[in-house]
Coordinates of C-alpha atoms in Angstrom, one line a residue:
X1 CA 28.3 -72.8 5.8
X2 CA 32.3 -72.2 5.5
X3 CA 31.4 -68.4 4.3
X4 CA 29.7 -67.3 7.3
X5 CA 31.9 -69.1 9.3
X6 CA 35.0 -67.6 7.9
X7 CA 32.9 -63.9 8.1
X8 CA 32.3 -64.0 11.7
X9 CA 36.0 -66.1 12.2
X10 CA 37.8 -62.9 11.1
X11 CA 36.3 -60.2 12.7
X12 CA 35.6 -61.7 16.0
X13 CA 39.2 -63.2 16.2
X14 CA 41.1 -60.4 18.0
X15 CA 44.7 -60.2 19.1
X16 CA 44.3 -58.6 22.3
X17 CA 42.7 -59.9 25.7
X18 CA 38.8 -60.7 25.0
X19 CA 36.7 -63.3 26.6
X20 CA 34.3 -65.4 24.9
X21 CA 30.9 -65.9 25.5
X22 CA 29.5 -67.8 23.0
X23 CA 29.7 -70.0 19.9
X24 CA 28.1 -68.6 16.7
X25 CA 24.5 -70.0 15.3
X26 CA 23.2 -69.9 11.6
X27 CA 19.8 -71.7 10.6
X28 CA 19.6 -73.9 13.7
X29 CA 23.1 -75.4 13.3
X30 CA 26.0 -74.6 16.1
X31 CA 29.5 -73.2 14.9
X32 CA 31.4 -75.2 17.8
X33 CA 34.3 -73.9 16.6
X34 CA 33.8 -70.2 15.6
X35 CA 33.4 -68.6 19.1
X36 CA 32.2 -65.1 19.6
X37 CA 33.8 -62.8 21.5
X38 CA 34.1 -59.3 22.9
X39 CA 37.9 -57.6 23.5
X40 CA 38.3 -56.0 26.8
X41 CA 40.0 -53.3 25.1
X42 CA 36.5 -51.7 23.6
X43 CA 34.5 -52.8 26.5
X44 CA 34.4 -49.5 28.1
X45 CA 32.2 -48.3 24.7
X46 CA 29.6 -49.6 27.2
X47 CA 26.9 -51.7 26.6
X48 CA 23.2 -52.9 26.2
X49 CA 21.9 -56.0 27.4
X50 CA 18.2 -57.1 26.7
X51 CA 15.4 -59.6 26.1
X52 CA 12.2 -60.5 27.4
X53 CA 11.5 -62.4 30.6
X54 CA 12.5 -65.8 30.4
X55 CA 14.7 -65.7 27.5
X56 CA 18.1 -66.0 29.5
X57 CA 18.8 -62.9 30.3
X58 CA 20.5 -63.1 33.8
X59 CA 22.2 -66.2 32.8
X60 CA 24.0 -64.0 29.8
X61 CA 24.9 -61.4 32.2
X62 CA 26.1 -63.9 35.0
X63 CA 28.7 -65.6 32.1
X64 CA 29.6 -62.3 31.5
X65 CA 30.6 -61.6 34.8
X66 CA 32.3 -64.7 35.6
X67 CA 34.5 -63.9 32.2
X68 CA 35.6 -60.7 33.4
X69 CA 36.3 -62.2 37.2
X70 CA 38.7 -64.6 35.1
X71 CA 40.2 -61.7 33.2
X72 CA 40.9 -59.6 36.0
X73 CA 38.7 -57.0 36.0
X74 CA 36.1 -56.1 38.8
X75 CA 32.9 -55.4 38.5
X76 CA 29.5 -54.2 40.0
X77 CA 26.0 -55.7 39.5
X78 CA 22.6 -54.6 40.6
X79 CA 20.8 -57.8 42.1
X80 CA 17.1 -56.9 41.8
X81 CA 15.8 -60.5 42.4
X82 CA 18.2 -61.9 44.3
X83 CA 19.0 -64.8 42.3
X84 CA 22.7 -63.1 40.9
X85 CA 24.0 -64.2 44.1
X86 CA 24.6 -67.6 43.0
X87 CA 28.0 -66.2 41.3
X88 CA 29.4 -66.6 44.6
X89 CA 29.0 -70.8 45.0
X90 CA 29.9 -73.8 42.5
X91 CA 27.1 -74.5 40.0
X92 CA 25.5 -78.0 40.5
X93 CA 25.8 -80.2 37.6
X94 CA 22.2 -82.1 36.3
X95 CA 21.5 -83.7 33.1
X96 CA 19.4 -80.9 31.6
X97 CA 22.7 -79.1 32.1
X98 CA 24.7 -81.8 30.6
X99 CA 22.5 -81.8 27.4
X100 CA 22.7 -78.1 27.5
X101 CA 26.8 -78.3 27.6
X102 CA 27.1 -81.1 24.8
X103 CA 25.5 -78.5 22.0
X104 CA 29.1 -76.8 22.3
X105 CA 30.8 -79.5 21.3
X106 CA 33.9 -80.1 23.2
X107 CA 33.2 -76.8 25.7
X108 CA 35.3 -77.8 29.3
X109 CA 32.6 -76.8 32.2
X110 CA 33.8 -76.9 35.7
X111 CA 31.1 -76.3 38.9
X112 CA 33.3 -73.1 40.8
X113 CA 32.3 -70.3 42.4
X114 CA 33.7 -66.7 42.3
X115 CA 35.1 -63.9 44.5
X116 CA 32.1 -61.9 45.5
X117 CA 31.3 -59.3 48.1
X118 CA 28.0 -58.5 48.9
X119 CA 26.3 -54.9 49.7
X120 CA 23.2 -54.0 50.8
X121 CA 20.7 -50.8 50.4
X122 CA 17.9 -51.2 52.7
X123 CA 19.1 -54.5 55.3
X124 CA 18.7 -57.1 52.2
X125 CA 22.3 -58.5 53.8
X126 CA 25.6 -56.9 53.1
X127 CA 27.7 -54.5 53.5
X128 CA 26.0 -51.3 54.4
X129 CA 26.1 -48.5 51.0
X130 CA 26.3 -45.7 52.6
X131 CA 26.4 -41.8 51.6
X132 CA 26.5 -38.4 52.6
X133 CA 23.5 -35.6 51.7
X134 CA 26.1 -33.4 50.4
X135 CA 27.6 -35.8 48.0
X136 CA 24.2 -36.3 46.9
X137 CA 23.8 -32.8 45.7
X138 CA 20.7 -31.1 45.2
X139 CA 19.6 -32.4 42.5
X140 CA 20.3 -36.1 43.0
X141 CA 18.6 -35.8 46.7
X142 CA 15.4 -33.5 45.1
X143 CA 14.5 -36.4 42.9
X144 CA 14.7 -39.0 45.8
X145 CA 12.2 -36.6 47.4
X146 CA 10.0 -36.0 44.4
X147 CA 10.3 -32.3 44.4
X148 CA 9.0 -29.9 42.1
X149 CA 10.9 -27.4 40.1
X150 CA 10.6 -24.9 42.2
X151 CA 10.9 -26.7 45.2
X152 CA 14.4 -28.3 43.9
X153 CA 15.3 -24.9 43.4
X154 CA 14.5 -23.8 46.8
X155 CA 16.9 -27.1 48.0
X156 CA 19.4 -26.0 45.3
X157 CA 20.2 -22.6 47.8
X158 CA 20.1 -24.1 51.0
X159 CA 22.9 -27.0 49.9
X160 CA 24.6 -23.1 48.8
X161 CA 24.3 -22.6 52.0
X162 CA 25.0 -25.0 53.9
X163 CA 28.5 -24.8 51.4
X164 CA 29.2 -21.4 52.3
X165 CA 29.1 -21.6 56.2
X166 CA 31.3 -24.7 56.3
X167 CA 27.9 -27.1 57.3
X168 CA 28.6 -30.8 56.0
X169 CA 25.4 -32.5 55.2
X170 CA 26.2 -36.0 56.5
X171 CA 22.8 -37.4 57.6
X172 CA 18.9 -36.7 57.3
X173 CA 19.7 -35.8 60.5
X174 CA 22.1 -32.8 59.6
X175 CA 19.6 -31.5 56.6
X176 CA 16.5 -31.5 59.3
X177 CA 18.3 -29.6 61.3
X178 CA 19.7 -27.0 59.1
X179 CA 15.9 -26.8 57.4
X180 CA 14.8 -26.4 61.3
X181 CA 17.5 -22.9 61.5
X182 CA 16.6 -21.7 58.3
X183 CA 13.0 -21.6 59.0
X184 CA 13.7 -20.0 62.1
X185 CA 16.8 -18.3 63.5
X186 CA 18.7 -18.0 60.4
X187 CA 15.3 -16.9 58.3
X188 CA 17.4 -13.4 57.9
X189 CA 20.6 -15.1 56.6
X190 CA 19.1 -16.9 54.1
X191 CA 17.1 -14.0 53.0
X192 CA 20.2 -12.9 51.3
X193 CA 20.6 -15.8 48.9
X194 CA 16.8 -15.4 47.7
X195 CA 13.6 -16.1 48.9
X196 CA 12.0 -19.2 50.3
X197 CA 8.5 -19.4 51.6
X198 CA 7.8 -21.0 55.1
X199 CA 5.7 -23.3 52.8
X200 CA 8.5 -24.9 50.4
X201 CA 10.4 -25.6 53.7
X202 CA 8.1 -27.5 55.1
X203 CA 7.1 -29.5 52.3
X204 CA 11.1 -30.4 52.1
X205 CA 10.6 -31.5 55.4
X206 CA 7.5 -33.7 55.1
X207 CA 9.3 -35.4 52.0
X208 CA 12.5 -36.0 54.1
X209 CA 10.1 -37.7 56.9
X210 CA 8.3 -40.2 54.4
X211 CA 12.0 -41.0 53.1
X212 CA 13.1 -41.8 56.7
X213 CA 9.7 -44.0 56.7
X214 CA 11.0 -46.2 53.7
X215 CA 14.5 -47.1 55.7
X216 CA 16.6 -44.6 53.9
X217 CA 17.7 -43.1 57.4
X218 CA 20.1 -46.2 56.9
X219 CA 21.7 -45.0 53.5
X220 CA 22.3 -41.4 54.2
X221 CA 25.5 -41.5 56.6
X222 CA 29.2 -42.3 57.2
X223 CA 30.9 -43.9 56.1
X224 CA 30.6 -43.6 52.4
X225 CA 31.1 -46.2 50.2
X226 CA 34.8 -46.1 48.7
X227 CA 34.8 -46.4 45.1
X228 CA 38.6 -48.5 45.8
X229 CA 36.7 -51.0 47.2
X230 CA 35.0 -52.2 44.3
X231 CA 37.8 -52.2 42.6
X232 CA 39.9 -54.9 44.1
X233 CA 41.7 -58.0 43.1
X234 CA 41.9 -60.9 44.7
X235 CA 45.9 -63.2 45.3
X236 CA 44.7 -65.4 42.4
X237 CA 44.6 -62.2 40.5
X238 CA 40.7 -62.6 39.6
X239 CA 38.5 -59.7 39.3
X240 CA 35.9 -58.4 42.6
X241 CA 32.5 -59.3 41.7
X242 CA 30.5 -57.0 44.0
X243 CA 27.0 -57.6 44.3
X244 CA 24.6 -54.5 45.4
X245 CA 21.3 -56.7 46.8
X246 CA 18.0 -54.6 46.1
X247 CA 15.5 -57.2 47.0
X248 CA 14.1 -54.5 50.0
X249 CA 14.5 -51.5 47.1
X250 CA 12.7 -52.5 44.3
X251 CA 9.7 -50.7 46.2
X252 CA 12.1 -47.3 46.3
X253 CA 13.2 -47.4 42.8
X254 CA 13.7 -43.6 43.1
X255 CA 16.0 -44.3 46.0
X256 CA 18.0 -46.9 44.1
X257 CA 18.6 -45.9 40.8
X258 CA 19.3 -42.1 42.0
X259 CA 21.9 -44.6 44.3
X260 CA 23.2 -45.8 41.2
X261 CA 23.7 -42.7 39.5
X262 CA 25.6 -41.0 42.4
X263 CA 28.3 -44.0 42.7
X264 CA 28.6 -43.7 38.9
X265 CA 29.1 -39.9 39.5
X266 CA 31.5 -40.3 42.2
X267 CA 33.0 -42.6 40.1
X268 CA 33.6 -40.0 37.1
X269 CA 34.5 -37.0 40.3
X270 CA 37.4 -39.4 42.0
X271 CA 39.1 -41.8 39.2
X272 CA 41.6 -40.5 37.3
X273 CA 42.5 -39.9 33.3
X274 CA 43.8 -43.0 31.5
X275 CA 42.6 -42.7 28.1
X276 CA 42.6 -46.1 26.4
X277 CA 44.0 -49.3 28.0
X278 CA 43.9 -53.0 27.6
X279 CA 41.2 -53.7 29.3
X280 CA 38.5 -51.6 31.8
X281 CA 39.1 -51.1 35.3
X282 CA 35.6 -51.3 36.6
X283 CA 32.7 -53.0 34.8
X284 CA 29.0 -51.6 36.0
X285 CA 26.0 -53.7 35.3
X286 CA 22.7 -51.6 35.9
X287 CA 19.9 -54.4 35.7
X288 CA 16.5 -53.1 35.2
X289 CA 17.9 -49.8 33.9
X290 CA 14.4 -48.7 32.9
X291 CA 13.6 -47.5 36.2
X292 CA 17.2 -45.7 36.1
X293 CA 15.7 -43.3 33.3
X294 CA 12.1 -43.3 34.8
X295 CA 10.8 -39.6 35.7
X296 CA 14.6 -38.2 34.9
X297 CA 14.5 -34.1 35.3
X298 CA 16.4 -33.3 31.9
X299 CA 18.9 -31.6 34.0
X300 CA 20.1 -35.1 35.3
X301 CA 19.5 -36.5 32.0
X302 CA 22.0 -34.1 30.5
X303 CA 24.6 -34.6 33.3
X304 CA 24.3 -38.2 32.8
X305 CA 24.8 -38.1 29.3
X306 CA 28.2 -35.8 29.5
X307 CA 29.3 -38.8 32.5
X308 CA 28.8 -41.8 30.4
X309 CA 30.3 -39.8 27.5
X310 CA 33.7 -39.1 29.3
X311 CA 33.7 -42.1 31.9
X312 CA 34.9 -44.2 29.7
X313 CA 38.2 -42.4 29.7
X314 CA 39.1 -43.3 33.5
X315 CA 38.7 -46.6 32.7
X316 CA 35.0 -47.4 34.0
X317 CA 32.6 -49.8 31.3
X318 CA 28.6 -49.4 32.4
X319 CA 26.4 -52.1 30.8
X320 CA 22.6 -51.6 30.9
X321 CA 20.1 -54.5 31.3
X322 CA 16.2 -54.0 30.7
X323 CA 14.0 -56.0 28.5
X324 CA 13.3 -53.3 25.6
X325 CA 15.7 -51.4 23.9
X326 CA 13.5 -48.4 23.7
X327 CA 13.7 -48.1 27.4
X328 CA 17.1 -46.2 27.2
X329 CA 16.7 -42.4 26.0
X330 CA 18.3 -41.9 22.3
X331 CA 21.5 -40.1 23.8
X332 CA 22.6 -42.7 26.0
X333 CA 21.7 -45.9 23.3
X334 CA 23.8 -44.2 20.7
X335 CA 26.9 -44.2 23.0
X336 CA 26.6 -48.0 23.7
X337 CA 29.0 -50.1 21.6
X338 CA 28.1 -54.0 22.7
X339 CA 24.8 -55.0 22.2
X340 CA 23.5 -58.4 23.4
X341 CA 19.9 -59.0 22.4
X342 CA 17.4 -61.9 23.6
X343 CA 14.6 -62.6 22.1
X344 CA 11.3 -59.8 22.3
X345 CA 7.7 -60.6 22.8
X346 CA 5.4 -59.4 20.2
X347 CA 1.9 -59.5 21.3
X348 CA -0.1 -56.3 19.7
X349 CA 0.5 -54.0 16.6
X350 CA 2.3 -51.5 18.3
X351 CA 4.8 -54.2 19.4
X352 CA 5.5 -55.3 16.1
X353 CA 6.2 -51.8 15.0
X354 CA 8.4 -51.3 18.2
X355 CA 10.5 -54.6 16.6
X356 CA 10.8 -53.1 13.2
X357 CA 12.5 -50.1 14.4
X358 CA 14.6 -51.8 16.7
X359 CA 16.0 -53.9 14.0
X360 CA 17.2 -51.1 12.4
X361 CA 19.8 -50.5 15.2
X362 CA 21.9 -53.2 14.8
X363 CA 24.3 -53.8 11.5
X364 CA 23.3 -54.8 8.3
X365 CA 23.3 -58.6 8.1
X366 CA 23.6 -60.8 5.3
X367 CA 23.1 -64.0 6.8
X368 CA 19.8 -63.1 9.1
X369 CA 16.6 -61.8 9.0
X370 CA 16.8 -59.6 12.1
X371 CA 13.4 -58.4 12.1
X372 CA 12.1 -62.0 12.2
X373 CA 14.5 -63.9 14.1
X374 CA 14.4 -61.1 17.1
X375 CA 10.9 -63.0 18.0
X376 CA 12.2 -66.4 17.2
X377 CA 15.2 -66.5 19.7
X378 CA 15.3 -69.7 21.4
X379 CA 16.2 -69.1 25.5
X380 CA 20.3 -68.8 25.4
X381 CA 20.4 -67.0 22.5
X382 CA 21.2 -63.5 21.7
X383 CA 22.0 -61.6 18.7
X384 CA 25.9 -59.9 19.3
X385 CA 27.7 -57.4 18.4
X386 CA 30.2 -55.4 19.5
X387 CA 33.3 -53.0 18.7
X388 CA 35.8 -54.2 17.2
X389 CA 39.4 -53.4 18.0
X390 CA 39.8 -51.7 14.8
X391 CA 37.5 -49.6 16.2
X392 CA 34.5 -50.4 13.7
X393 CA 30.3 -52.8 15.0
X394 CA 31.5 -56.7 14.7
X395 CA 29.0 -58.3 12.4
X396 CA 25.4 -59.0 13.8
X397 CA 26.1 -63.0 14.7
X398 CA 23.4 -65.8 16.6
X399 CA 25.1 -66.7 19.4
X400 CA 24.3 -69.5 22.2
X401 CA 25.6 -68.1 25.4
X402 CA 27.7 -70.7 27.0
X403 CA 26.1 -72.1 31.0
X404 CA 27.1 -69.9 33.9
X405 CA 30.0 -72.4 35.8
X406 CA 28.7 -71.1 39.2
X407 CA 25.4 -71.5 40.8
X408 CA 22.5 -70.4 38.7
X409 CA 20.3 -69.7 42.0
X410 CA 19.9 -67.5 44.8
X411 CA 22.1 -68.5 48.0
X412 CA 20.5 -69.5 51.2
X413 CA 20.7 -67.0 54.4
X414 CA 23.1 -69.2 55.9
X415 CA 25.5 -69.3 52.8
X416 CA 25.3 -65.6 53.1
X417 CA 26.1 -65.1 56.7
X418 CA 29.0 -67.5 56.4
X419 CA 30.5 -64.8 53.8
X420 CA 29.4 -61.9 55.4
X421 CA 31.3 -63.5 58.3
X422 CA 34.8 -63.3 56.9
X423 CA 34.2 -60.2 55.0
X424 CA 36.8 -57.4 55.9
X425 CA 34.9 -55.3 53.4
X426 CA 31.4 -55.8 55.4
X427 CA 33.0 -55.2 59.0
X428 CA 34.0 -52.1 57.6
X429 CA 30.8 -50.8 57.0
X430 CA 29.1 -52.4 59.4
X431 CA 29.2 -49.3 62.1
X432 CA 28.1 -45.8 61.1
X433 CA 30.3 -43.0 61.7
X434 CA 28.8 -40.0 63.1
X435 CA 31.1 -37.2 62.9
X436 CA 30.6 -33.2 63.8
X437 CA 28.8 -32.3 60.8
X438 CA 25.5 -29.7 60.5
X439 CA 23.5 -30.9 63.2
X440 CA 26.0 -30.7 66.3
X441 CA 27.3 -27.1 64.6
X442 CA 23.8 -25.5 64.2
X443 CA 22.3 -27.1 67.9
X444 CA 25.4 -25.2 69.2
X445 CA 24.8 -21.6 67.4
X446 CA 21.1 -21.9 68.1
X447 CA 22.0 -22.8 71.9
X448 CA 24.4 -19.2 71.7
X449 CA 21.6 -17.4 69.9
X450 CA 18.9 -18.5 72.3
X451 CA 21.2 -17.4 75.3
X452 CA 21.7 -14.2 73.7
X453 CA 18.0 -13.7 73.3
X454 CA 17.4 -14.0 76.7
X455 CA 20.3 -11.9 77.9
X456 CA 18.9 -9.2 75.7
X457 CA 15.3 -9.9 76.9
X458 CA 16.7 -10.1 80.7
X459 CA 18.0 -6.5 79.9
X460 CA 15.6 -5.3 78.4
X461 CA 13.2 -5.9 81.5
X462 CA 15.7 -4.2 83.8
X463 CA 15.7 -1.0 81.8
X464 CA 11.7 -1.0 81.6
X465 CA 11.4 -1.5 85.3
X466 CA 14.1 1.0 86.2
X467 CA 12.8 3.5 83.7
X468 CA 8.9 2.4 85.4
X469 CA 10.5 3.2 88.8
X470 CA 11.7 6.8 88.3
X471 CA 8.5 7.8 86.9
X472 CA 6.5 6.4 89.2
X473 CA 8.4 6.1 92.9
X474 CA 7.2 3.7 95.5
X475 CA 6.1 5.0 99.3
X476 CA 9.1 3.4 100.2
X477 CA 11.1 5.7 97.7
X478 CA 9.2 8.8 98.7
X479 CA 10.4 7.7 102.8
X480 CA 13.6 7.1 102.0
X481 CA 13.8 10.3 100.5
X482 CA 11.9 12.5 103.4
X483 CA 14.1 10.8 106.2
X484 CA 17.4 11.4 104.1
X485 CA 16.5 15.4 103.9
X486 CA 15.6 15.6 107.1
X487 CA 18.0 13.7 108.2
X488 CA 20.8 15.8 106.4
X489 CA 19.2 19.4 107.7
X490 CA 19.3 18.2 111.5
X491 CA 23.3 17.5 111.1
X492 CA 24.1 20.5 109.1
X493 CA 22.0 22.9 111.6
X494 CA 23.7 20.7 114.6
X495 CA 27.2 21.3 113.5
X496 CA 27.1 25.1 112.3
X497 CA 25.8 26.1 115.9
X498 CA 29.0 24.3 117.7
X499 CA 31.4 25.9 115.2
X500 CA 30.0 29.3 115.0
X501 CA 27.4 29.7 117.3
X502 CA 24.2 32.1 116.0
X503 CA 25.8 34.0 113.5
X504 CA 27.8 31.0 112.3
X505 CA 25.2 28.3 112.5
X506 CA 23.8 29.5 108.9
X507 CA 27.1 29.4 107.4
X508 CA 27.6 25.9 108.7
X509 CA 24.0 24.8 107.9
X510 CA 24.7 25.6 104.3
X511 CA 27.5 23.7 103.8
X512 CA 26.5 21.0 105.3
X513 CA 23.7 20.9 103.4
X514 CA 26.0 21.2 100.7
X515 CA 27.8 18.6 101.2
X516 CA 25.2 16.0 102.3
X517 CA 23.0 17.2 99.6
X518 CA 25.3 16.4 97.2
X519 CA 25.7 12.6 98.0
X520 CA 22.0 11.7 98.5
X521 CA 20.6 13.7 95.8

């Protein structure tokens, strides 16, 4: 049909650096020649990626991040299952392949891997993401701990805390310890920034336990992940793919999602203002971003809307994956400019009412039924659209996603120590850093006020026994006495008779007795 392929021909034909990851499909027949594409310049309006299991969801986001590898531009990816890591080995040809590649006509497929670097959560093999308590923040750390309200208050002060008296929060370690002096020794410090019952501390302390139980002891250290490091560029000027592995998480999804947030935070806190540019620095891919929003305090929810709001000025894209659209809250799915859709499962009434609405959030179409056709997606397909550079949604078009050129597969353990072998960016990482932080500062002010206690105490005893003594002298006291008296009337009498004789021996007596009197009184 030459006038929908002239329609999706002019406005996906952009002058500036896109990549392409499709060909365009209308009533069953393959446009070979009208390819759809997305320009790097609007990729950092974000993005939505979904579908239903098994409808080639992965697959659309592993072309996607092979495209922006070849453009130059690094990205991040969330690797729930495992089988993302494939990106970083050739793809192995077959003949179901083959008869995949010849429905694009003349498409050029070559089997190549791509420059990857793996990082790990919880030991699923990488290099170790790590960060601190205090770049957490309350808030971050009280819903990795499940805290109420009040008790995320409570936690909200002692980070102030902790702030004010120069304590760095490095560890679990480091917030144990400073819960431990709180509850304690510096109970009267921290009565000045409000009141926190004996009860809320604890319970922060239990929570911080069953996090330790779940590995997360691993996590919380030095060093922190640096946001330049997933960032880089490799000589043949390709763009970082860095894999986060979450096999081990995905029982934790508080833990890892929160994780995902923070870098995405520290992210907006460290990059600087570009405004516009050619194409994104950083692309991050939140897979499974359901469990992202899951049980999110409105506070974060807020925060997080303001940072995907104003990230996109440093230069950061974030793409979220899930299989429904209605998984995102309203405020972030009205900020997201691409749109990638797979086919949705319709099984009861209230899905099919859950279809009709989501049609209604893509662009006006004159060539498809949306409604109808978001059920009858065939695996590979998706509906498209994104912004275009004049700045206004790209038609709705079918497109087939083209094949993944690296390996669509997990890689073995052996594949994965051989890269973790030669990885600057995992040797790095590999050691934790402890430095002086909370817990070496507060173990050294308790010691100091423990000493002082007992000085005081040891003081305090002297004074009672010497106060126990005077009012109650000993026999030995009461002799020591006698003998000194007697002692000092003998001399005196002895030495007033030699220098005066009678009449002088009371003059002499008396001062003698003066005199003696005085120094054993």
């Amino acid at each position: 049909m030459k006038n929908f392929s002239q329609n999706i021909q002019e406005n996906y034909n952009f002058s500036g650096e896109h990549i392409d990851i499709g060909v365009a499909l209308y009533e069953n027949e393959i446009f070979s020649d009208t390819h759809v594409s997305i320009p790097l310049s609007t990729l950092n309006r974000h993005g939505l990626i979904t579908g239903a299991t098994g409808t080639g969801k992965t697959k659309t986001i592993q072309k996607l991040l092979e495209r922006l590898s070849d453009a130059g531009v690094p990205s991040v990816m969330m690797d729930i299952k495992g089988d993302i890591s494939g990106l970083s080995m050739p793809g192995e040809y077959s003949e179901k392949l083959q008869k995949y590649i010849d429905k694009f006509g003349d498409l050029e497929w070559q089997a190549r891997g791509f420059p990857v670097e793996f990082f790990s959560l919880l030991n699923e093999g990488g290099a170790q993401v790590r960060s601190t308590v205090s770049e957490f923040g309350p808030f971050l750390f009280a819903r990795v701990l499940g805290l109420s309200s009040v008790q995320t208050a409570a936690l909200t002060i002692i980070f102030k805390y902790a702030d004010d008296h120069g304590l760095l929060l490095v560890d679990l370690e480091d917030l144990e310890t400073l819960l431990s002096f709180l509850a304690t020794d510096g109970k009267n410090e921290l009565a000045s920034y409000g009141q926190i019952s004996q009860a809320t501390i604890q319970v922060i302390m239990r929570q911080i336990i069953v996090l330790k139980s779940q590995g997360a002891s691993q996590f919380f250290g030095e060093k922190s992940l640096d946001m330049s490091d997933l960032m880089r560029v490799d000589d043949e000027g390709k763009g970082q793919i860095n894999i986060i592995r979450l096999m081990n998480s995905l029982r934790y999804p508080q833990l890892f999602s929160t994780m995902m947030i923070q870098i995405l935070t520290e992210l907006f806190g460290t990059l600087p203002e570009i405004g516009d540019i050619s194409k994104p620095k950083l692309v991050v891919i939140i897979d499974e971003a359901h469990l992202l929003f899951r049980d999110l305090p409105n506070e974060i929810l807020s925060e997080f809307e303001v940072i995907i709001k104003l990230i996109r000025s440093k230069g950061v894209s974030v793409i979220f994956c899930t299989q429904n659209p209605m998984d995102i809250p309203e405020i972030i799915l009205s900020q997201l400019g691409l749109k990638i859709q797979h086919a949705l499962r319709a099984f009861t009434a209230k899905d099919n009412e859950s279809i009709k609405k989501m049609a209604k959030n893509f662009p006006v179409s004159e060539f498809y039924d949306i409604e109808k056709n978001l059920t009858t997606l065939g695996t590979g397909e998706a509906f498209v659209t994104t912004i275009g550079e004049n700045g206004n949604p790209t038609p709705l078009v079918m497109t087939k996603i083209f094949p993944p050129e690296s390996r669509m597969d997990t890689i073995t353990d052996a594949e994965l120590a051989s890269f973790l072998s030669i990885s600057p960016i995992f040797a790095s990482y590999k050691n934790p850093i402890n430095p002086e932080s909370a817990q070496e500062i507060l173990a050294q002010k308790m010691m100091m006020i423990q000493s002082q206690k007992r000085e005081e105490e040891a003081e305090k005893a002297r004074i009672m026994t010497e106060k126990e003594r005077r009012k109650n002298p000993t026999m030995t006291d009461a002799i020591v006495e006698s003998v000194t008296k007697t002692f000092g009337k003998e001399i005196a009498r002895s030495v007033g008779t030699k220098i005066g004789g009678r009449r002088m021996g009371s003059i002499g007596a008396e001062i003698a007795r003066g005199i003696l009197g005085s120094i054993f009184k």
